[in-house]
Coordinates of C-alpha atoms and ligand atoms in Angstrom, one line a residue:
M9 CA 6.9 18.0 16.6
G10 CA 3.7 16.1 17.1
K11 CA 3.1 12.4 16.4
I12 CA 1.7 11.0 13.2
L13 CA -1.5 9.1 13.4
I14 CA -1.3 6.0 11.3
T15 CA -4.7 4.4 10.4
G16 CA -4.3 0.8 9.4
G17 CA -0.8 0.8 10.9
L18 CA -0.7 -2.9 11.6
G19 CA -1.2 -3.8 8.0
Y20 CA 1.3 -4.5 5.3
I21 CA 2.3 -1.0 4.1
G22 CA 1.4 0.8 7.3
S23 CA 3.8 -1.4 9.4
H24 CA 6.7 -0.8 7.1
T25 CA 6.0 2.9 7.0
I26 CA 6.1 3.0 10.8
V27 CA 9.6 1.5 10.8
E28 CA 10.8 4.1 8.2
L29 CA 9.2 7.0 10.2
Y30 CA 11.0 5.9 13.4
N31 CA 14.2 5.6 11.4
N32 CA 13.7 9.3 10.6
K33 CA 12.9 10.5 14.1
Y34 CA 9.1 10.6 13.8
E35 CA 6.8 9.0 16.4
V36 CA 3.4 7.5 15.7
V37 CA 0.1 6.5 17.1
I38 CA -1.7 3.6 15.5
I39 CA -5.4 2.9 15.0
D40 CA -6.3 -0.5 13.5
N41 CA -9.4 -2.7 13.8
L42 CA -7.4 -5.8 13.1
Y43 CA -9.7 -6.7 10.2
N44 CA -6.7 -7.7 8.1
S45 CA -3.9 -7.8 10.5
K46 CA -2.7 -9.3 13.8
E47 CA -2.2 -7.6 17.1
E48 CA 1.2 -9.2 17.5
V49 CA 2.5 -6.9 14.8
H50 CA 2.3 -4.1 17.3
K51 CA 4.8 -5.8 19.6
T52 CA 7.0 -6.8 16.6
L53 CA 7.1 -3.1 15.6
E54 CA 8.1 -2.1 19.1
T55 CA 10.9 -4.6 18.9
I56 CA 12.1 -3.4 15.6
V57 CA 12.1 0.3 16.5
N58 CA 13.0 -0.3 20.1
K59 CA 10.4 2.2 21.4
K60 CA 6.9 2.0 22.9
I61 CA 4.2 2.7 20.3
S62 CA 0.6 3.8 21.2
F63 CA -2.0 1.5 19.7
Y64 CA -5.7 2.0 19.7
K65 CA -7.7 -1.1 18.7
G66 CA -10.7 0.2 16.9
D67 CA -12.4 1.4 13.8
V68 CA -11.7 4.6 11.9
R69 CA -15.4 5.0 11.5
D70 CA -15.8 5.4 15.3
K71 CA -15.8 9.2 15.7
E72 CA -15.7 9.1 19.5
L73 CA -12.6 6.9 19.4
L74 CA -10.9 9.4 17.0
R75 CA -11.8 12.3 19.3
K76 CA -10.2 10.4 22.2
I77 CA -7.1 9.8 20.1
F78 CA -6.8 13.5 19.1
K79 CA -7.4 14.5 22.7
E80 CA -4.9 12.1 24.3
N81 CA -2.1 12.7 21.8
N82 CA -0.4 15.7 20.2
I83 CA -1.0 14.7 16.5
S84 CA 0.5 16.8 13.8
G85 CA -0.5 14.7 10.8
V86 CA -2.2 11.6 9.6
I87 CA -1.3 8.8 7.2
H88 CA -4.4 7.1 6.1
F89 CA -3.9 3.4 5.1
A90 CA -7.0 1.8 6.6
G91 CA -9.3 0.3 4.1
L92 CA -10.3 -2.8 2.2
K93 CA -8.2 -3.6 -0.9
A94 CA -9.1 -6.7 -2.8
V95 CA -10.4 -5.9 -6.3
G96 CA -12.3 -9.2 -6.8
E97 CA -13.9 -9.0 -3.4
S98 CA -15.0 -5.4 -4.0
C99 CA -17.2 -6.6 -6.9
E100 CA -18.9 -9.1 -4.5
I101 CA -19.4 -6.8 -1.5
P102 CA -19.3 -3.3 -3.0
L103 CA -21.3 -1.7 -0.1
E104 CA -18.8 -2.9 2.5
Y105 CA -16.0 -1.3 0.3
Y106 CA -17.9 2.0 0.0
N107 CA -18.7 2.0 3.7
N108 CA -15.3 1.1 4.9
N109 CA -13.1 3.1 2.5
I110 CA -15.2 6.2 1.9
Y111 CA -17.1 6.6 5.2
S112 CA -14.0 6.0 7.2
T113 CA -12.2 8.8 5.3
L114 CA -15.1 11.2 5.9
V115 CA -15.2 10.5 9.6
L116 CA -11.4 10.9 9.8
L117 CA -11.4 14.2 7.9
E118 CA -14.2 15.6 10.1
A119 CA -12.3 14.6 13.2
M120 CA -9.1 16.2 11.8
K121 CA -11.0 19.4 11.0
E122 CA -12.5 19.4 14.5
Y123 CA -9.0 19.2 16.1
N124 CA -7.4 21.5 13.5
V125 CA -5.0 18.8 12.2
K126 CA -5.0 19.5 8.4
R127 CA -2.0 17.4 7.2
I128 CA -2.9 14.1 5.6
V129 CA -1.2 11.5 3.3
F130 CA -3.6 9.2 1.6
S131 CA -2.9 5.7 0.1
S132 CA -4.2 5.8 -3.4
S133 CA -3.4 3.3 -6.1
A134 CA -2.3 3.0 -9.7
T135 CA -5.7 1.5 -10.1
V136 CA -7.1 5.0 -10.6
Y137 CA -5.5 5.0 -14.1
G138 CA -8.1 2.4 -15.1
L139 CA -7.4 0.9 -18.5
C140 CA -5.1 3.6 -19.6
K141 CA -2.7 2.2 -22.2
E142 CA -0.2 4.9 -22.3
V143 CA 2.8 3.8 -20.2
P144 CA 4.8 5.0 -18.4
L145 CA 1.9 6.5 -16.4
K146 CA 2.2 10.2 -15.5
E147 CA 0.1 11.7 -12.7
T148 CA -1.7 13.7 -15.4
A149 CA -2.9 10.6 -17.2
P150 CA -6.7 10.3 -17.5
L151 CA -8.4 8.7 -14.4
D152 CA -11.0 6.0 -14.4
A153 CA -12.1 3.1 -12.3
T154 CA -13.1 -0.4 -13.5
N155 CA -14.3 -1.9 -10.2
P156 CA -15.7 -0.8 -6.8
Y157 CA -12.3 -0.8 -5.1
G158 CA -10.9 1.5 -7.7
R159 CA -13.9 3.7 -7.5
T160 CA -13.4 4.2 -3.7
K161 CA -9.9 5.4 -4.4
L162 CA -11.1 7.7 -7.2
Y163 CA -13.9 9.2 -5.1
I164 CA -11.6 9.7 -2.1
E165 CA -9.2 11.6 -4.3
G166 CA -12.1 13.7 -5.4
I167 CA -13.2 14.3 -1.8
L168 CA -9.7 15.5 -0.9
K169 CA -9.5 17.8 -3.9
D170 CA -12.9 19.3 -3.0
L171 CA -11.8 19.8 0.6
Y172 CA -8.6 21.5 -0.5
A173 CA -10.5 23.7 -2.9
S174 CA -12.8 24.8 0.0
D175 CA -9.9 25.5 2.4
N176 CA -6.4 25.7 1.1
S177 CA -4.8 25.6 4.5
W178 CA -5.0 21.8 4.2
E179 CA -1.8 19.9 3.4
I180 CA -2.7 16.8 1.4
A181 CA -0.5 14.3 -0.4
I182 CA -2.1 11.6 -2.5
L183 CA 0.3 8.8 -3.2
R184 CA -0.6 6.4 -6.0
Y185 CA 1.2 3.1 -5.3
F186 CA 2.2 0.7 -8.0
N187 CA 2.8 -2.9 -6.9
P188 CA 4.3 -3.2 -3.4
V189 CA 6.1 -6.5 -2.8
G190 CA 8.9 -7.8 -0.5
A191 CA 9.2 -7.3 3.3
H192 CA 11.4 -5.6 5.9
K193 CA 15.0 -6.9 6.0
S194 CA 14.5 -8.3 9.5
G195 CA 12.0 -10.9 8.1
L196 CA 9.8 -10.0 11.0
I197 CA 7.0 -8.1 9.2
G198 CA 5.5 -8.6 5.8
E199 CA 2.2 -9.5 4.1
R200 CA 0.3 -12.5 5.3
P201 CA -2.5 -13.1 2.8
N202 CA -5.6 -14.9 4.2
G203 CA -6.7 -17.8 1.9
I204 CA -5.6 -18.0 -1.7
P205 CA -3.4 -15.0 -2.6
N206 CA -4.8 -12.8 -5.3
N207 CA -1.5 -11.1 -6.0
L208 CA 1.3 -12.7 -8.0
V209 CA 4.3 -12.5 -5.6
P210 CA 2.6 -14.0 -2.5
Y211 CA 1.2 -16.7 -4.8
I212 CA 4.7 -17.5 -6.1
A213 CA 5.9 -17.7 -2.5
E214 CA 3.2 -20.3 -1.7
V215 CA 4.3 -22.4 -4.7
A216 CA 7.9 -22.1 -3.5
A217 CA 6.8 -23.3 0.0
G218 CA 5.0 -26.3 -1.6
I219 CA 1.5 -25.1 -0.5
R220 CA 0.3 -24.8 -4.2
P221 CA 1.5 -26.9 -7.1
Y222 CA 2.2 -24.2 -9.7
V223 CA 1.8 -20.6 -10.6
R224 CA -1.1 -19.8 -12.9
V225 CA 0.2 -17.3 -15.4
F226 CA -2.8 -15.3 -16.4
G227 CA -2.3 -15.0 -20.2
N228 CA 0.7 -15.0 -22.5
D229 CA -0.8 -13.2 -25.4
Y230 CA -0.6 -9.6 -24.2
D231 CA 1.3 -7.0 -26.3
T232 CA 4.4 -7.2 -24.0
K233 CA 7.9 -8.5 -24.4
D234 CA 7.0 -12.1 -23.6
G235 CA 3.2 -11.9 -23.8
T236 CA 2.7 -11.9 -20.0
G237 CA 1.4 -8.9 -17.9
V238 CA 4.0 -6.2 -17.0
R239 CA 3.8 -4.3 -13.7
D240 CA 6.0 -1.9 -11.7
Y241 CA 6.9 -3.9 -8.6
I242 CA 8.3 -1.7 -5.8
H243 CA 9.9 -2.9 -2.5
V244 CA 7.6 -2.1 0.3
S245 CA 10.4 -0.5 2.3
D246 CA 11.1 1.9 -0.6
L247 CA 7.4 2.6 -0.8
A248 CA 7.3 3.2 3.0
Y249 CA 10.1 5.7 2.8
G250 CA 8.1 7.6 0.2
H251 CA 5.6 8.4 3.0
V252 CA 8.4 9.9 5.1
L253 CA 9.3 12.2 2.2
A254 CA 5.7 13.1 1.7
I255 CA 5.2 14.1 5.4
D256 CA 8.5 16.1 5.3
K257 CA 7.3 17.9 2.2
L258 CA 3.9 18.7 3.7
S259 CA 5.6 20.3 6.7
K260 CA 7.1 22.8 4.2
V261 CA 4.3 23.5 1.7
H262 CA 0.6 23.9 1.9
G263 CA -1.1 22.3 -1.1
L264 CA -2.6 19.2 -2.6
L265 CA 0.2 17.1 -4.0
I266 CA -0.2 13.9 -6.1
Y267 CA 2.7 11.5 -6.7
N268 CA 3.2 8.1 -8.3
L269 CA 5.2 5.8 -6.1
G270 CA 6.8 3.2 -8.4
T271 CA 10.3 2.4 -9.7
G272 CA 9.6 3.2 -13.3
N273 CA 10.6 -0.4 -14.3
G274 CA 8.2 -2.9 -15.7
Y275 CA 8.7 -6.6 -15.2
S276 CA 6.7 -9.4 -16.8
V277 CA 5.1 -12.3 -14.8
L278 CA 7.9 -14.6 -16.2
D279 CA 10.6 -12.1 -15.2
V280 CA 9.2 -12.2 -11.6
I281 CA 9.1 -16.0 -11.5
K282 CA 12.7 -16.1 -12.7
A283 CA 13.8 -13.5 -10.1
F284 CA 12.1 -15.5 -7.4
E285 CA 13.8 -18.7 -8.5
K286 CA 17.1 -17.0 -8.4
A287 CA 16.4 -15.5 -4.9
S288 CA 15.1 -18.7 -3.4
N289 CA 17.3 -21.2 -5.3
L290 CA 14.1 -23.2 -5.9
E291 CA 12.3 -24.1 -9.1
I292 CA 8.9 -22.5 -9.5
P293 CA 6.6 -24.5 -11.8
Y294 CA 4.0 -22.5 -13.8
K295 CA 1.3 -23.0 -16.3
I296 CA -0.1 -20.6 -18.8
C297 CA -3.8 -20.0 -18.1
D298 CA -6.5 -17.7 -19.5
R299 CA -6.3 -14.0 -19.0
R300 CA -7.8 -12.8 -15.7
P301 CA -10.8 -10.6 -16.4
G302 CA -10.1 -6.9 -15.9
D303 CA -6.3 -7.2 -16.2
I304 CA -4.3 -4.8 -18.4
A305 CA -1.2 -5.6 -20.4
A306 CA 1.2 -3.2 -18.8
S307 CA 1.2 -0.7 -16.0
Y308 CA 4.3 1.1 -14.8
A309 CA 5.0 4.5 -13.4
D310 CA 6.7 7.6 -14.7
P311 CA 8.4 8.3 -11.3
T312 CA 9.9 11.6 -12.4
K313 CA 7.6 13.9 -10.4
A314 CA 8.2 12.1 -7.1
Y315 CA 11.9 12.2 -7.8
N316 CA 12.0 15.9 -8.7
E317 CA 9.8 17.2 -5.9
L318 CA 10.3 14.7 -3.1
G319 CA 13.8 13.2 -4.0
F320 CA 12.1 9.8 -4.1
K321 CA 14.0 7.0 -5.8
A322 CA 13.6 3.3 -5.2
K323 CA 16.7 1.6 -3.9
Y324 CA 15.9 -2.1 -4.3
G325 CA 15.8 -4.1 -7.5
I326 CA 13.5 -7.0 -8.4
E327 CA 15.8 -9.8 -7.0
E328 CA 16.2 -8.1 -3.6
M329 CA 12.4 -7.7 -3.5
M330 CA 12.0 -11.4 -4.0
E331 CA 14.8 -12.3 -1.5
D332 CA 13.1 -10.3 1.2
Q333 CA 9.7 -11.7 0.3
W334 CA 11.0 -15.2 0.6
R335 CA 12.9 -14.5 3.8
F336 CA 9.6 -13.4 5.4
Q337 CA 7.4 -16.2 3.9
E338 CA 9.9 -18.9 4.5
H339 CA 9.9 -18.0 8.1
I340 CA 6.1 -18.4 8.2
Y341 CA 5.7 -21.5 6.1
I342 CA 8.8 -23.5 6.8
K343 CA 9.3 -23.5 10.5
Ligands
NAD419 P1 -3.6 -4.2 4.7 O1 -4.9 -4.8 4.6 O2 -2.4 -5.0 5.0 O3 -3.7 -3.0 5.7 C1 -4.8 -2.2 6.0 C2 -5.0 -2.2 7.5 O4 -6.2 -1.4 7.8 C3 -5.3 -3.6 8.1 O5 -4.4 -3.7 9.2 C4 -6.7 -3.5 8.6 O6 -6.9 -4.3 9.7 C5 -6.9 -2.0 8.8 N1 -8.3 -1.6 8.6 C6 -9.1 -1.8 7.6 N2 -10.3 -1.1 7.7 C7 -10.2 -0.4 8.9 C8 -11.0 0.4 9.6 N3 -12.2 0.8 9.1 N4 -10.6 0.9 10.8 C9 -9.4 0.6 11.3 N5 -8.5 -0.2 10.6 C10 -8.9 -0.7 9.5 O7 -3.4 -3.3 3.3 P2 -2.1 -2.7 2.7 O8 -1.6 -3.5 1.6 O9 -1.2 -2.3 3.8 O10 -2.7 -1.4 2.0 C11 -2.8 -0.1 2.7 C12 -3.5 0.9 1.9 O11 -2.8 1.0 0.6 C13 -4.9 0.5 1.5 O12 -5.7 1.7 1.5 C14 -4.8 0.0 0.1 O13 -6.0 0.2 -0.6 C15 -3.7 0.8 -0.5 N6 -3.0 0.2 -1.6 C16 -2.5 -1.1 -1.4 C17 -1.8 -1.7 -2.5 C18 -1.3 -3.1 -2.4 O14 -1.0 -3.7 -3.4 N7 -1.0 -3.6 -1.1 C19 -1.7 -1.0 -3.7 C20 -2.3 0.2 -3.9 C21 -2.9 0.8 -2.8
UFG420 N1 -0.8 -12.7 -12.1 C1 -0.7 -14.1 -12.6 N2 -1.0 -15.0 -11.7 C2 -1.4 -14.8 -10.4 C3 -1.6 -13.5 -10.0 C4 -1.3 -12.5 -10.9 O1 -0.2 -14.3 -13.7 O2 -1.7 -15.8 -9.7 C5 -0.4 -11.6 -13.0 C6 -1.5 -10.7 -13.3 O3 -2.3 -11.1 -14.5 C7 -0.7 -9.4 -13.6 C8 0.5 -9.5 -12.6 O4 0.6 -10.9 -12.4 O5 -0.3 -9.3 -14.9 C9 0.3 -8.8 -11.3 O6 -0.9 -9.1 -10.7 P1 -1.3 -8.7 -9.2 O7 -2.6 -9.3 -8.9 O8 -0.1 -9.1 -8.3 O9 -1.4 -7.1 -9.2 P2 -2.3 -6.2 -10.1 O10 -1.4 -5.3 -10.9 O11 -3.3 -6.9 -10.9 O12 -3.1 -5.4 -9.0 C10 -2.4 -4.6 -8.0 C11 -3.2 -4.5 -6.7 C12 -4.5 -3.9 -6.9 C13 -4.3 -2.5 -7.6 C14 -3.5 -2.7 -8.9 C15 -3.2 -1.4 -9.5 O13 -3.4 -5.8 -6.2 O14 -5.1 -3.6 -5.7 O15 -2.3 -3.3 -8.6 O16 -2.5 -0.6 -8.6 F1 -5.6 -2.0 -7.9

């Protein structure tokens, strides 16, 4: 069995996926340009899995580097995480988002074709469901994008579909992630946002650590159980395991497969704050603020297809997600 090339493997979801792959007897090669990650994660991963892991520092858009990686390693498949991911930023610098996300995917697919490696798992997002109001979201829900980041995901899904239509020997899995949170149980890897966190859970953790005074709750007049936004939070290790199942599946079937990766449970902003308080034993002050532009009331997955076809089922509940998030962030902030 060849190795799996992990683009963006030192990032948040990539690093957790590498741990799950090694737990399941896979070996990997990493490429990452360190744009949003630290080189020390490479060593930490080697410590966690207790194996040497090949790491190439560089950009997925560098075709010569990709050729070198395919020549030097026996690669049987690719999991493509590398990309930029902040919705707000994508509205300010859309060209960087199109260049990084779409161009990198094209260069990668061309190199894969050249070396006859036709198995790829792609990180898509629930953002491709746009403003769709019909929850739970099934994979067949209408697709739309409301910002440049979302459009990059939608376009790449389209590119993969066209590629498969042109040559059905490709084995492609598109995974639409809901809201990954938490960290590996070791507390050694997790997400380290730069600057002010955009996402709810890292923001709550900074309030817990005393770095920010209170959580800004973006609206309490949505049509949800307590008026605050509802999302499908999924433990990053559960999400990571979904990639192992997807790679296993692609080794058995040719095809283009699309799965939601979520728990199917929706939690409100206030539910999450409460769960974090319980997990950390700290009080989390919050203030109700205006709605954040572009947010929708509720987004959660129908996880049935991933369960039926991959056997995917999230193990961790909301409190464990918060405990693990806090274990990691406490270790960064409170030394
Ligand atoms: P991350 O920023 O932590 O990881 C991405 C990694 O890719 C980083 O280590 C970065 O340095 C690297 N990278 C970026 N551009 C690169 C390039 N051109 N060449 C080489 N390396 C590059 O992000 P993440 O949260 O782990 O997300 C991984 C993927 O999942 C992304 O494609 C993201 O859009 C998607 N996704 C994330 C979320 C989420 O909430 N985290 C939700 C849905 C989808
Ligand atoms: N929220 C707050 N305060 C904050 C941050 C968020 O109240 O400081 C609320 C939001 O209004 C929303 C919920 O918390 O109701 C979750 O917000 P996040 O920013 O954590 O996550 P989103 O669902 O908005 O966005 C995430 C990813 C996007 C992706 C989207 C759909 O960050 O990249 O899921 O998959 F596009």
